[in-house]
C-alpha cells in the first residue's frame, strides 16, 4: 500500500500570484505542481499565502486567498478543501485536500495599515480560504509584529501581541518557522502569561543542532513545540539541511524522533518558484532525492528499514492529521 503524504508547506500560491502565465500544473516551473503532488501521493497539502514586508503586501495576500479558492473551483476534480469532510474519506478518493496558511503577517497588516484594516483583512482571508493551517508573524525580516529569522534582538512587538490576541478561539496555530529566537520566546511567553491556548508549530524547519542556520530550530524551541503537542515539518531545502550532504535529510528526520518528537515530526518540504533567485549558491535548491513532490514515495522507501511502520506513517501523514483533528475537537 502506498502511504499518503500530508505536507505542511509549499509556495504554489505566491508563484501563481506573481509569475505571468503561471499554472498550477506546470512541472517545469515549480516542484509542487499538481502533477508532482499526484505522483508523490501527496493527499493533503498546505499552501502558504506568502508575502514580503511591502506596502502592497495586503493586496498580494488577498490575491493569493482568491487564487486558493479559485483552485478548488477550477481544479475541483483534482483538488478540494482539506476540511473534516475530506479527512473522513480521503483514502476513498483521489483528490488532494488543500488548506491555506499565512507566511508573514505582513499580508494581514502592512506597516501602515490601521487596526480596523488589519482585522477586516484577517476576516476576509479567513472567509475566503475557510480555515487557516497556521499563521507566521514574520518572514526573514522585521515587520510591525516582530523580528524574523535574520533579525537579531528583535522580539514580539505590541502589534504582534495584538494579532495573537485576535487569533484566540479561531483554532489557528502560530508558526515559529520564521521567527527570530527572541520572537519565538516572546510568542511563547505571551501565550502562556495570558492563557491564550494558541497551538504552536514549526511548519517547515530543521534542527540547528545538526546544521547551524537561523532558519533551523534550536533543540530548546523544538522540544517546547513537542511538549505542547505541536508539529515540526522537516524542510527539504538544501541550504537548511547541509548544502553538501544529501543524506543529512535523514539525520534531521531522525533527530526529530530522538528528541521525543515521534508524534510531532512531519514533512514541510517548502517547494517554491526558484527561477527568479539571483544567488548562485542556492542552486540547486533541492538535492535530487527530494527535488520535487513526486519523490515522496522513493523517500519513504529509503526510510522503510530505518523507521518502524508506525513512525513512518506518523511522519508521512498521521501526526499532522491527528494534530488538525484534535484542533477542531
Ligand atoms: Zn518559508
Tab-separated table of C-alpha atoms and ligand atoms in Angstrom:
chain	number	residue	atom	x	y	z
A	1	UNK	CA	0.000	0.000	0.000
A	2	UNK	CA	1.206	3.446	-0.864
A	3	UNK	CA	1.493	5.706	2.186
A	4	UNK	CA	-0.287	9.045	1.783
A	5	UNK	CA	1.527	12.313	2.484
A	6	UNK	CA	0.366	15.408	4.317
A	7	UNK	CA	2.823	18.210	3.585
A	8	UNK	CA	2.832	21.329	5.755
A	9	UNK	CA	4.287	23.947	3.433
A	10	UNK	CA	4.589	24.970	-0.206
A	11	UNK	CA	4.525	28.278	-2.060
A	12	UNK	CA	2.330	27.429	-5.017
A	13	UNK	CA	0.045	30.407	-4.293
A	14	UNK	CA	2.716	33.097	-4.399
A	15	UNK	CA	4.047	31.578	-7.642
A	16	UNK	CA	0.540	31.699	-9.144
A	17	UNK	CA	0.052	35.283	-7.933
A	18	UNK	CA	3.418	36.693	-9.019
A	19	UNK	CA	4.580	34.952	-12.179
A	20	UNK	CA	2.966	35.805	-15.528
A	21	UNK	CA	1.314	32.773	-17.182
A	22	UNK	CA	1.838	30.715	-14.031
A	23	UNK	CA	-0.043	27.437	-13.969
A	24	UNK	CA	-0.630	25.047	-11.061
A	25	UNK	CA	0.109	22.140	-13.421
A	26	UNK	CA	3.462	23.462	-14.734
A	27	UNK	CA	6.017	20.843	-13.712
A	28	UNK	CA	8.823	22.829	-15.348
A	29	UNK	CA	8.154	25.788	-13.084
A	30	UNK	CA	7.544	24.514	-9.609
A	31	UNK	CA	8.348	21.329	-7.682
A	32	UNK	CA	4.916	21.214	-6.031
A	33	UNK	CA	2.914	21.448	-9.285
A	34	UNK	CA	-0.273	19.391	-9.015
A	35	UNK	CA	1.055	16.505	-11.200
A	36	UNK	CA	4.056	16.157	-8.851
A	37	UNK	CA	1.735	16.085	-5.834
A	38	UNK	CA	-0.259	13.327	-7.545
A	39	UNK	CA	2.880	11.324	-8.393
A	40	UNK	CA	4.068	11.660	-4.809
A	41	UNK	CA	0.745	10.528	-3.348
A	42	UNK	CA	0.527	13.855	-1.528
A	43	UNK	CA	-3.075	13.698	-0.398
A	44	UNK	CA	-3.051	16.837	1.718
A	45	UNK	CA	-1.062	19.993	1.078
A	46	UNK	CA	-0.884	23.250	2.999
A	47	UNK	CA	-0.487	26.245	0.678
A	48	UNK	CA	1.141	29.339	2.143
A	49	UNK	CA	-0.096	32.850	1.439
A	50	UNK	CA	3.401	34.309	1.299
A	51	UNK	CA	4.239	37.994	1.157
A	52	UNK	CA	7.256	40.149	1.802
A	53	UNK	CA	7.109	43.249	4.014
A	54	UNK	CA	5.955	45.743	1.378
A	55	UNK	CA	3.242	48.394	1.091
A	56	UNK	CA	1.371	46.140	-1.364
A	57	UNK	CA	1.573	43.012	0.838
A	58	UNK	CA	-2.086	43.062	1.787
A	59	UNK	CA	-3.170	43.236	-1.874
A	60	UNK	CA	-0.888	40.358	-2.753
A	61	UNK	CA	-2.235	38.273	0.154
A	62	UNK	CA	-5.827	38.943	-0.908
A	63	UNK	CA	-4.961	37.859	-4.420
A	64	UNK	CA	-3.483	34.606	-3.118
A	65	UNK	CA	-6.565	33.926	-0.976
A	66	UNK	CA	-8.669	34.354	-4.108
A	67	UNK	CA	-6.363	32.109	-6.137
A	68	UNK	CA	-6.694	29.484	-3.392
A	69	UNK	CA	-10.470	29.399	-3.608
A	70	UNK	CA	-10.330	29.517	-7.438
A	71	UNK	CA	-8.048	26.467	-7.377
A	72	UNK	CA	-10.759	24.440	-5.664
A	73	UNK	CA	-13.398	25.695	-8.082
A	74	UNK	CA	-11.371	25.378	-11.297
A	75	UNK	CA	-9.410	22.228	-10.439
A	76	UNK	CA	-12.191	20.590	-8.446
A	77	UNK	CA	-11.563	17.187	-9.973
A	78	UNK	CA	-8.034	17.172	-8.597
A	79	UNK	CA	-8.215	19.466	-5.591
A	80	UNK	CA	-10.671	20.068	-2.755
A	81	UNK	CA	-10.748	21.703	0.690
A	82	UNK	CA	-8.796	19.869	3.348
A	83	UNK	CA	-11.640	20.003	5.852
A	84	UNK	CA	-13.147	17.481	8.221
A	85	UNK	CA	-15.366	16.029	5.482
A	86	UNK	CA	-12.359	15.371	3.266
A	87	UNK	CA	-10.339	13.940	6.123
A	88	UNK	CA	-13.044	11.378	6.951
A	89	UNK	CA	-12.935	9.937	3.427
A	90	UNK	CA	-9.590	10.907	1.949
A	91	UNK	CA	-8.479	7.328	1.408
A	92	UNK	CA	-11.550	6.692	-0.735
A	93	UNK	CA	-10.974	9.491	-3.204
A	94	UNK	CA	-8.206	10.645	-5.472
A	95	UNK	CA	-8.310	14.359	-4.862
A	96	UNK	CA	-5.735	16.412	-2.971
A	97	UNK	CA	-7.054	18.245	0.085
A	98	UNK	CA	-5.642	21.766	0.361
A	99	UNK	CA	-5.608	24.238	3.233
A	100	UNK	CA	-4.143	27.734	3.267
A	101	UNK	CA	-1.785	29.316	5.782
A	102	UNK	CA	-0.251	32.760	6.203
A	103	UNK	CA	3.516	33.070	5.878
A	104	UNK	CA	4.268	36.545	7.131
A	105	UNK	CA	1.544	38.562	8.811
A	106	UNK	CA	2.604	41.491	6.588
A	107	UNK	CA	-0.080	40.026	4.332
A	108	UNK	CA	-2.616	40.628	7.101
A	109	UNK	CA	-1.281	44.027	8.101
A	110	UNK	CA	1.258	46.096	6.206
A	111	UNK	CA	3.363	48.576	8.154
A	112	UNK	CA	0.984	51.480	7.558
A	113	UNK	CA	-2.362	49.706	7.978
A	114	UNK	CA	-4.837	50.704	10.696
A	115	UNK	CA	-6.108	48.026	13.083
A	116	UNK	CA	-9.524	48.285	11.525
A	117	UNK	CA	-7.933	47.416	8.173
A	118	UNK	CA	-5.938	44.595	9.758
A	119	UNK	CA	-8.983	42.982	11.373
A	120	UNK	CA	-11.017	43.210	8.188
A	121	UNK	CA	-8.128	41.809	6.109
A	122	UNK	CA	-7.806	38.922	8.595
A	123	UNK	CA	-11.539	38.222	8.384
A	124	UNK	CA	-11.532	38.476	4.568
A	125	UNK	CA	-8.692	35.971	4.178
A	126	UNK	CA	-10.189	33.549	6.677
A	127	UNK	CA	-13.574	33.688	4.999
A	128	UNK	CA	-12.084	33.260	1.532
A	129	UNK	CA	-9.929	30.231	2.379
A	130	UNK	CA	-12.343	28.787	5.005
A	131	UNK	CA	-9.656	27.824	7.531
A	132	UNK	CA	-6.006	28.601	8.178
A	133	UNK	CA	-3.490	25.875	8.989
A	134	UNK	CA	-1.204	28.418	10.727
A	135	UNK	CA	-0.007	31.989	10.773
A	136	UNK	CA	3.638	33.021	10.857
A	137	UNK	CA	4.046	36.573	12.184
A	138	UNK	CA	7.203	37.263	10.187
A	139	UNK	CA	9.418	36.040	7.361
A	140	UNK	CA	13.153	36.756	7.246
A	141	UNK	CA	12.959	40.437	8.064
A	142	UNK	CA	11.390	42.646	10.685
A	143	UNK	CA	7.814	43.887	10.496
A	144	UNK	CA	5.359	45.680	12.802
A	145	UNK	CA	4.625	42.391	14.624
A	146	UNK	CA	8.182	41.299	15.440
A	147	UNK	CA	11.575	40.111	14.201
A	148	UNK	CA	12.117	37.456	11.513
A	149	UNK	CA	14.826	34.795	11.176
A	150	UNK	CA	17.569	37.152	10.082
A	151	UNK	CA	16.955	39.849	12.652
A	152	UNK	CA	18.748	39.634	15.932
A	153	UNK	CA	17.477	41.158	19.118
A	154	UNK	CA	14.003	41.927	17.749
A	155	UNK	CA	11.270	40.067	19.571
A	156	UNK	CA	7.499	40.298	19.881
A	157	UNK	CA	6.154	43.829	19.450
A	158	UNK	CA	2.895	45.223	20.830
A	159	UNK	CA	1.234	44.730	17.426
A	160	UNK	CA	2.347	41.098	17.470
A	161	UNK	CA	0.655	40.639	20.847
A	162	UNK	CA	-2.491	42.243	19.489
A	163	UNK	CA	-2.536	39.909	16.491
A	164	UNK	CA	-2.032	36.839	18.717
A	165	UNK	CA	-4.909	38.043	20.897
A	166	UNK	CA	-7.100	38.215	17.777
A	167	UNK	CA	-6.199	34.614	16.890
A	168	UNK	CA	-7.646	33.304	20.155
A	169	UNK	CA	-10.591	30.946	19.730
A	170	UNK	CA	-10.124	30.642	15.954
A	171	UNK	CA	-8.264	27.283	16.024
A	172	UNK	CA	-5.284	28.752	14.171
A	173	UNK	CA	-1.809	27.693	15.325
A	174	UNK	CA	1.089	30.132	15.325
A	175	UNK	CA	4.133	29.108	13.269
A	176	UNK	CA	7.675	29.591	14.617
A	177	UNK	CA	9.482	28.679	11.364
A	178	UNK	CA	10.267	32.289	10.509
A	179	UNK	CA	10.788	33.896	13.905
A	180	UNK	CA	13.959	35.247	15.437
A	181	UNK	CA	14.758	33.340	18.632
A	182	UNK	CA	13.642	36.357	20.615
A	183	UNK	CA	10.307	36.463	18.769
A	184	UNK	CA	9.752	32.732	19.401
A	185	UNK	CA	10.385	33.341	23.090
A	186	UNK	CA	8.092	36.364	23.115
A	187	UNK	CA	5.265	34.430	21.436
A	188	UNK	CA	5.530	31.536	23.901
A	189	UNK	CA	5.616	33.914	26.877
A	190	UNK	CA	2.663	35.952	25.648
A	191	UNK	CA	0.581	32.816	25.030
A	192	UNK	CA	1.412	31.417	28.472
A	193	UNK	CA	1.098	34.545	30.566
A	194	UNK	CA	-2.306	35.309	29.063
A	195	UNK	CA	-3.563	31.731	28.806
A	196	UNK	CA	-4.306	32.213	25.117
A	197	UNK	CA	-4.299	28.499	24.331
A	198	UNK	CA	-2.864	29.045	20.831
A	199	UNK	CA	-1.146	25.881	19.483
A	200	UNK	CA	2.486	26.285	18.416
A	201	UNK	CA	4.150	24.598	15.447
A	202	UNK	CA	7.141	24.969	13.126
A	203	UNK	CA	5.665	24.229	9.710
A	204	UNK	CA	8.908	23.949	7.718
A	205	UNK	CA	12.060	23.915	9.856
A	206	UNK	CA	15.013	21.670	10.569
A	207	UNK	CA	17.365	21.440	13.532
A	208	UNK	CA	20.159	23.843	14.430
A	209	UNK	CA	21.821	21.066	16.426
A	210	UNK	CA	22.639	19.436	13.047
A	211	UNK	CA	23.044	22.455	10.816
A	212	UNK	CA	23.670	25.850	12.349
A	213	UNK	CA	21.358	28.169	10.411
A	214	UNK	CA	18.977	30.845	11.718
A	215	UNK	CA	16.138	29.129	9.795
A	216	UNK	CA	16.603	25.997	11.883
A	217	UNK	CA	15.169	25.389	15.361
A	218	UNK	CA	17.284	25.188	18.483
A	219	UNK	CA	16.594	21.993	20.419
A	220	UNK	CA	15.141	24.149	23.169
A	221	UNK	CA	12.379	25.509	20.894
A	222	UNK	CA	11.916	22.165	19.133
A	223	UNK	CA	11.338	20.430	22.479
A	224	UNK	CA	8.987	23.205	23.563
A	225	UNK	CA	6.883	22.626	20.418
A	226	UNK	CA	6.902	18.862	21.051
A	227	UNK	CA	5.986	19.373	24.711
A	228	UNK	CA	2.977	21.445	23.624
A	229	UNK	CA	1.808	18.776	21.189
A	230	UNK	CA	2.717	20.835	18.103
A	231	UNK	CA	4.231	19.846	14.767
A	232	UNK	CA	7.677	20.190	13.217
A	233	UNK	CA	7.741	19.891	9.426
A	234	UNK	CA	11.112	18.781	8.038
A	235	UNK	CA	12.277	21.176	5.313
A	236	UNK	CA	13.857	19.841	2.085
A	237	UNK	CA	15.834	22.940	1.118
A	238	UNK	CA	19.499	22.107	0.646
A	239	UNK	CA	20.590	25.301	2.443
A	240	UNK	CA	18.895	24.249	5.685
A	241	UNK	CA	19.947	20.576	5.683
A	242	UNK	CA	23.679	20.800	4.997
A	243	UNK	CA	24.319	22.069	1.454
A	244	UNK	CA	26.921	19.355	0.703
A	245	UNK	CA	25.399	16.182	2.125
A	246	UNK	CA	22.028	14.928	0.790
A	247	UNK	CA	21.740	12.216	3.447
A	248	UNK	CA	21.608	14.856	6.156
A	249	UNK	CA	17.893	14.965	5.394
A	250	UNK	CA	17.609	11.593	7.118
A	251	UNK	CA	19.587	12.844	10.109
A	252	UNK	CA	17.226	15.786	10.573
A	253	UNK	CA	14.274	13.399	10.485
A	254	UNK	CA	15.919	11.026	12.991
A	255	UNK	CA	16.850	13.937	15.238
A	256	UNK	CA	13.183	14.873	15.446
A	257	UNK	CA	12.446	11.373	16.721
A	258	UNK	CA	15.443	11.364	19.058
A	259	UNK	CA	14.345	14.462	20.944
A	260	UNK	CA	10.928	12.944	21.617
A	261	UNK	CA	9.061	14.160	18.565
A	262	UNK	CA	7.589	10.881	17.321
A	263	UNK	CA	4.124	12.468	17.439
A	264	UNK	CA	5.296	15.878	16.156
A	265	UNK	CA	7.591	15.235	13.235
A	266	UNK	CA	6.092	15.598	9.752
A	267	UNK	CA	7.025	16.993	6.324
A	268	UNK	CA	7.217	20.673	5.368
A	269	UNK	CA	9.056	20.359	2.068
A	270	UNK	CA	8.998	24.070	1.137
A	271	UNK	CA	8.791	23.862	-2.660
A	272	UNK	CA	8.664	27.268	-4.329
A	273	UNK	CA	9.364	29.022	-7.617
A	274	UNK	CA	13.155	29.287	-7.743
A	275	UNK	CA	13.784	30.600	-11.270
A	276	UNK	CA	13.967	34.279	-10.309
A	277	UNK	CA	16.504	33.824	-7.484
A	278	UNK	CA	19.797	35.617	-8.073
A	279	UNK	CA	22.098	33.926	-5.530
A	280	UNK	CA	24.060	31.189	-7.444
A	281	UNK	CA	24.988	29.440	-4.175
A	282	UNK	CA	21.403	28.385	-3.661
A	283	UNK	CA	21.247	26.367	-6.904
A	284	UNK	CA	20.229	23.605	-6.976
A	285	UNK	CA	17.712	24.433	-4.268
A	286	UNK	CA	16.965	20.777	-3.558
A	287	UNK	CA	19.009	17.584	-3.663
A	288	UNK	CA	17.854	15.131	-6.372
A	289	UNK	CA	16.417	12.722	-3.780
A	290	UNK	CA	13.729	15.275	-2.898
A	291	UNK	CA	13.839	17.595	-5.912
A	292	UNK	CA	10.062	17.582	-6.307
A	293	UNK	CA	6.950	16.293	-4.551
A	294	UNK	CA	6.908	13.251	-6.852
A	295	UNK	CA	9.903	11.945	-4.876
A	296	UNK	CA	7.941	11.236	-1.705
A	297	UNK	CA	7.413	7.507	-2.411
A	298	UNK	CA	11.137	6.897	-3.006
A	299	UNK	CA	11.989	8.938	0.085
A	300	UNK	CA	9.643	6.790	2.185
A	301	UNK	CA	11.172	3.686	0.611
A	302	UNK	CA	14.645	4.721	1.760
A	303	UNK	CA	13.300	5.277	5.278
A	304	UNK	CA	11.480	1.935	5.442
A	305	UNK	CA	14.282	-0.022	7.087
A	306	UNK	CA	15.253	2.844	9.381
A	307	UNK	CA	11.885	3.647	10.978
A	308	UNK	CA	9.120	1.428	12.315
A	309	UNK	CA	5.978	1.222	10.171
A	310	UNK	CA	4.138	3.250	12.801
A	311	UNK	CA	6.753	6.006	12.903
A	312	UNK	CA	6.959	6.128	9.109
A	313	UNK	CA	3.204	6.693	8.872
A	314	UNK	CA	3.353	9.224	11.685
A	315	UNK	CA	5.974	11.178	9.749
A	316	UNK	CA	4.206	10.842	6.390
A	317	UNK	CA	0.740	11.994	7.431
A	318	UNK	CA	-0.670	10.730	10.713
A	319	UNK	CA	0.996	13.183	13.121
A	320	UNK	CA	-0.206	16.208	11.182
A	321	UNK	CA	-3.618	14.708	10.551
A	322	UNK	CA	-4.105	13.949	14.250
A	323	UNK	CA	-2.937	17.435	15.188
A	324	UNK	CA	-5.590	19.055	12.991
A	325	UNK	CA	-8.226	16.568	14.105
A	326	UNK	CA	-7.584	17.494	17.752
A	327	UNK	CA	-7.530	21.186	16.895
A	328	UNK	CA	-11.118	21.007	15.676
A	329	UNK	CA	-12.305	18.934	18.638
B	1	LIG	ZN1	9.271	29.817	4.464
